[in-house]
Every structure is written in C-alpha cells, then in structure tokens.
XYZ file of C-alpha atoms in Angstrom:
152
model
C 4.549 14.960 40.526
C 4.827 16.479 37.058
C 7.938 15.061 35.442
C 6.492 11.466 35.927
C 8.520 8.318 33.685
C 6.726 7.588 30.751
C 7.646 4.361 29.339
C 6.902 4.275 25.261
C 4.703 1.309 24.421
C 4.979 -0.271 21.188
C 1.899 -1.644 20.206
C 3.100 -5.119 18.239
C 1.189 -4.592 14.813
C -0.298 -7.682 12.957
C 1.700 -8.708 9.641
C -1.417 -8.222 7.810
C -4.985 -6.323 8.654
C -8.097 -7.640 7.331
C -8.310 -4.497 5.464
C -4.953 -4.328 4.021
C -6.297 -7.213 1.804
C -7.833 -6.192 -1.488
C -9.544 -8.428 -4.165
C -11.084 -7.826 -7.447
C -8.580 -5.589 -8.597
C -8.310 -3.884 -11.819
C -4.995 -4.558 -14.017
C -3.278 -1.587 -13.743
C 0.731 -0.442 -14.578
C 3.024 -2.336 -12.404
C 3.900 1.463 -11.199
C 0.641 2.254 -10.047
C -0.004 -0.901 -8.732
C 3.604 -1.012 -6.538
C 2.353 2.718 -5.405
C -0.973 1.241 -4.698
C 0.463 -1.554 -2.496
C 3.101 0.883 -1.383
C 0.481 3.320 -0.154
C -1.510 0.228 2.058
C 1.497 -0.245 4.233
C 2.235 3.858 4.837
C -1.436 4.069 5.640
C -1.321 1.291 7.857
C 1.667 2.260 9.739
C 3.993 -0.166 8.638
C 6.755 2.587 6.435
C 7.066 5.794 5.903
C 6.434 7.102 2.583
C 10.061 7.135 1.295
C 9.319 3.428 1.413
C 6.921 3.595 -1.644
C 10.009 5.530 -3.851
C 12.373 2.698 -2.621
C 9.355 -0.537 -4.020
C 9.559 1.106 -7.134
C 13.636 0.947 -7.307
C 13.674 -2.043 -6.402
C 11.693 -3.083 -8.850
C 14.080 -1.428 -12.171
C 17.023 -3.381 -10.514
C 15.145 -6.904 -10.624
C 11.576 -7.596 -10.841
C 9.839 -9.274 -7.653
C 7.571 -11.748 -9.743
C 8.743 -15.123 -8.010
C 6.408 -17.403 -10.323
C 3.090 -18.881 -9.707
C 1.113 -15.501 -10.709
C 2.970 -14.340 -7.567
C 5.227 -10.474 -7.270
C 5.852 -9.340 -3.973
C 7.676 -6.021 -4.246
C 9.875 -4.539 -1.132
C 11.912 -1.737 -0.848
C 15.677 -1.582 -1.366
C 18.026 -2.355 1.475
C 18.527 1.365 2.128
C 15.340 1.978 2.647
C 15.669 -0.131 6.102
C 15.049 3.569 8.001
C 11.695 3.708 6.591
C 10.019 0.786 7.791
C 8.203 1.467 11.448
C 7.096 -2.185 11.766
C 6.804 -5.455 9.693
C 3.727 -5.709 7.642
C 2.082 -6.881 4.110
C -0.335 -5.776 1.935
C -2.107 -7.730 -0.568
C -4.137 -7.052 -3.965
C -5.553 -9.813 -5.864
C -6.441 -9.289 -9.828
C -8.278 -11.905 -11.349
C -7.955 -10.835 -14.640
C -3.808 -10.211 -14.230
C -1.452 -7.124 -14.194
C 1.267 -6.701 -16.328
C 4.364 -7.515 -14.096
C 7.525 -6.966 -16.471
C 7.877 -9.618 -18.662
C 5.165 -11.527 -17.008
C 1.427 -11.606 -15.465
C 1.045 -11.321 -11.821
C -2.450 -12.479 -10.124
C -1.369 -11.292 -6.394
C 0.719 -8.871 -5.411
C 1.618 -8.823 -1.556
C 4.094 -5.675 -0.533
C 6.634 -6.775 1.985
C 7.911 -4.499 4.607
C 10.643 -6.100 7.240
C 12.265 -4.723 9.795
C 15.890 -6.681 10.464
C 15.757 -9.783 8.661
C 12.114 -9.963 9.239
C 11.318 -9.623 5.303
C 13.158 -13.378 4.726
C 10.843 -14.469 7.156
C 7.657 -13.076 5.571
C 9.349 -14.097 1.926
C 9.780 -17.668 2.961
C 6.089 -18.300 4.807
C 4.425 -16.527 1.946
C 6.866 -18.533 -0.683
C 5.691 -21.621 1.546
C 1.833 -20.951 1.260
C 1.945 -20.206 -2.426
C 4.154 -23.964 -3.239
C 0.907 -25.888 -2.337
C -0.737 -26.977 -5.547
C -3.490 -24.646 -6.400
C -2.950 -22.088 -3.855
C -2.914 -19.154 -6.441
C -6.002 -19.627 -7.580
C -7.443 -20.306 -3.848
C -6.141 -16.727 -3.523
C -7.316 -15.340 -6.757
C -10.817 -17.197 -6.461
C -11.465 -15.849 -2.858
C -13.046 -13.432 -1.078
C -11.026 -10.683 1.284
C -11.669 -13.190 4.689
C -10.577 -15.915 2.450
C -6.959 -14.370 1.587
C -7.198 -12.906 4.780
C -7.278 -16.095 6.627
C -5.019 -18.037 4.201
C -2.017 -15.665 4.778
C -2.443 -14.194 8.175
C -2.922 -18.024 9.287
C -6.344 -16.986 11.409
C-alpha cells in the first residue's frame, strides 16, 4: 500500500533536561542573559525563536524578579504561537546579575503552553518559599538543581 495512515506522535518533552541547567554563570546584562535563557528553550525544542524577542518584551513592561534572588522571564501572552511544548531553562550565578532594580542569583525561563506557565510559576514559586532554597540552588552543582526542580 503506499498511501498508508500515519498517525503524528508527539513525543511528551520533560519540563526541564539535565542539560538545560547551567551553573557557575557569569553576571552578564539582563538582555544577554534573557537571550541566553531564551536561546536554551529554542534549542531544546520548547519555542520557536520569536519566543526569545517576546522574554525580552516582557521584561520592559514589568520585570520577572519575584524576590528571593529569583527572575523567571516568559514571553508575552502573544507570543502563545511560539511555544511547541512546556519547558524551563535554568542559569545559576553565584556572584549575581543585574536584574533591573535588583540582583538575581537564578534565572529559570518559563515556556507554557495553555495555562501550563501558572503551573510551572506556582511549583517553582513553591520550591523557592522553603527557607534556604536559593542558596541550595546557587551552592549546587547542575544534578543538584537538576534534581531539586525537575523533582527526580
């Protein structure tokens, strides 16, 4: 037969790969490091690279630094189109980036698709509220922040 049914299979992709986890950073501009962050989830599949464009609007209407050394830029609403699957990236900088106004330790770029990204917001919000989890995170190795937030 040479017209056979193909049915598409859509491989479920992790929230976060091991290797979409990066410690040790250098501080950076919060640009750079939003494009940095940006370009983890485009190479992993999670947006397409309009995505990156719409982290960095996001960011001149309100900043994404929720307290606790944490920022955790996402795209704008319209930007929904770009996003392929739900997924994080994360880059930990001992030292600090400049995040507006503030100092951001970790940086974890959120892409949702649907409502997913309230989800993700609220378990990562939830990890971060237990007394010294920052500096777990900041203090760790890759597997470490790996583990903490993927919950593996």
């Amino acid at each position: 037969m040479f017209f056979k049914n193909k049915k598409k299979t859509t491989e479920k992709k992790e929230l976060l790969y091991r290797e979409n986890v990066k410690v040790g950073c250098k501080a950076d501009t919060q640009e750079n490091v939003i494009r940095q962050v940006g370009q983890m989830l485009v190479d992993s599949g999670y947006v397409d690279q309009p995505y990156v464009d719409a982290m960095l609007e996001r960011e001149k209407s309100f900043s994404t630094y929720m307290g606790n050394d944490l920022a955790l830029p996402h795209g704008v609403e319209s930007a929904k189109k770009a996003i392929k699957a739900s997924g994080i990236a994360v880059m930990v900088f001992p030292e600090g980036t400049p995040w507006g106004d503030e100092t951001a330790r970790i940086v974890v770029g959120i892409a949702g698709v649907g409502e997913e990204h309230l989800q993700i917001l609220s378990v990562i919000a939830d990890k971060m509220l237990e007394p010294g989890a920052a500096d777990t995170l900041v203090n760790g190795d890759a597997d470490t922040v790996y583990q903490i937030l993927s919950g593996k």
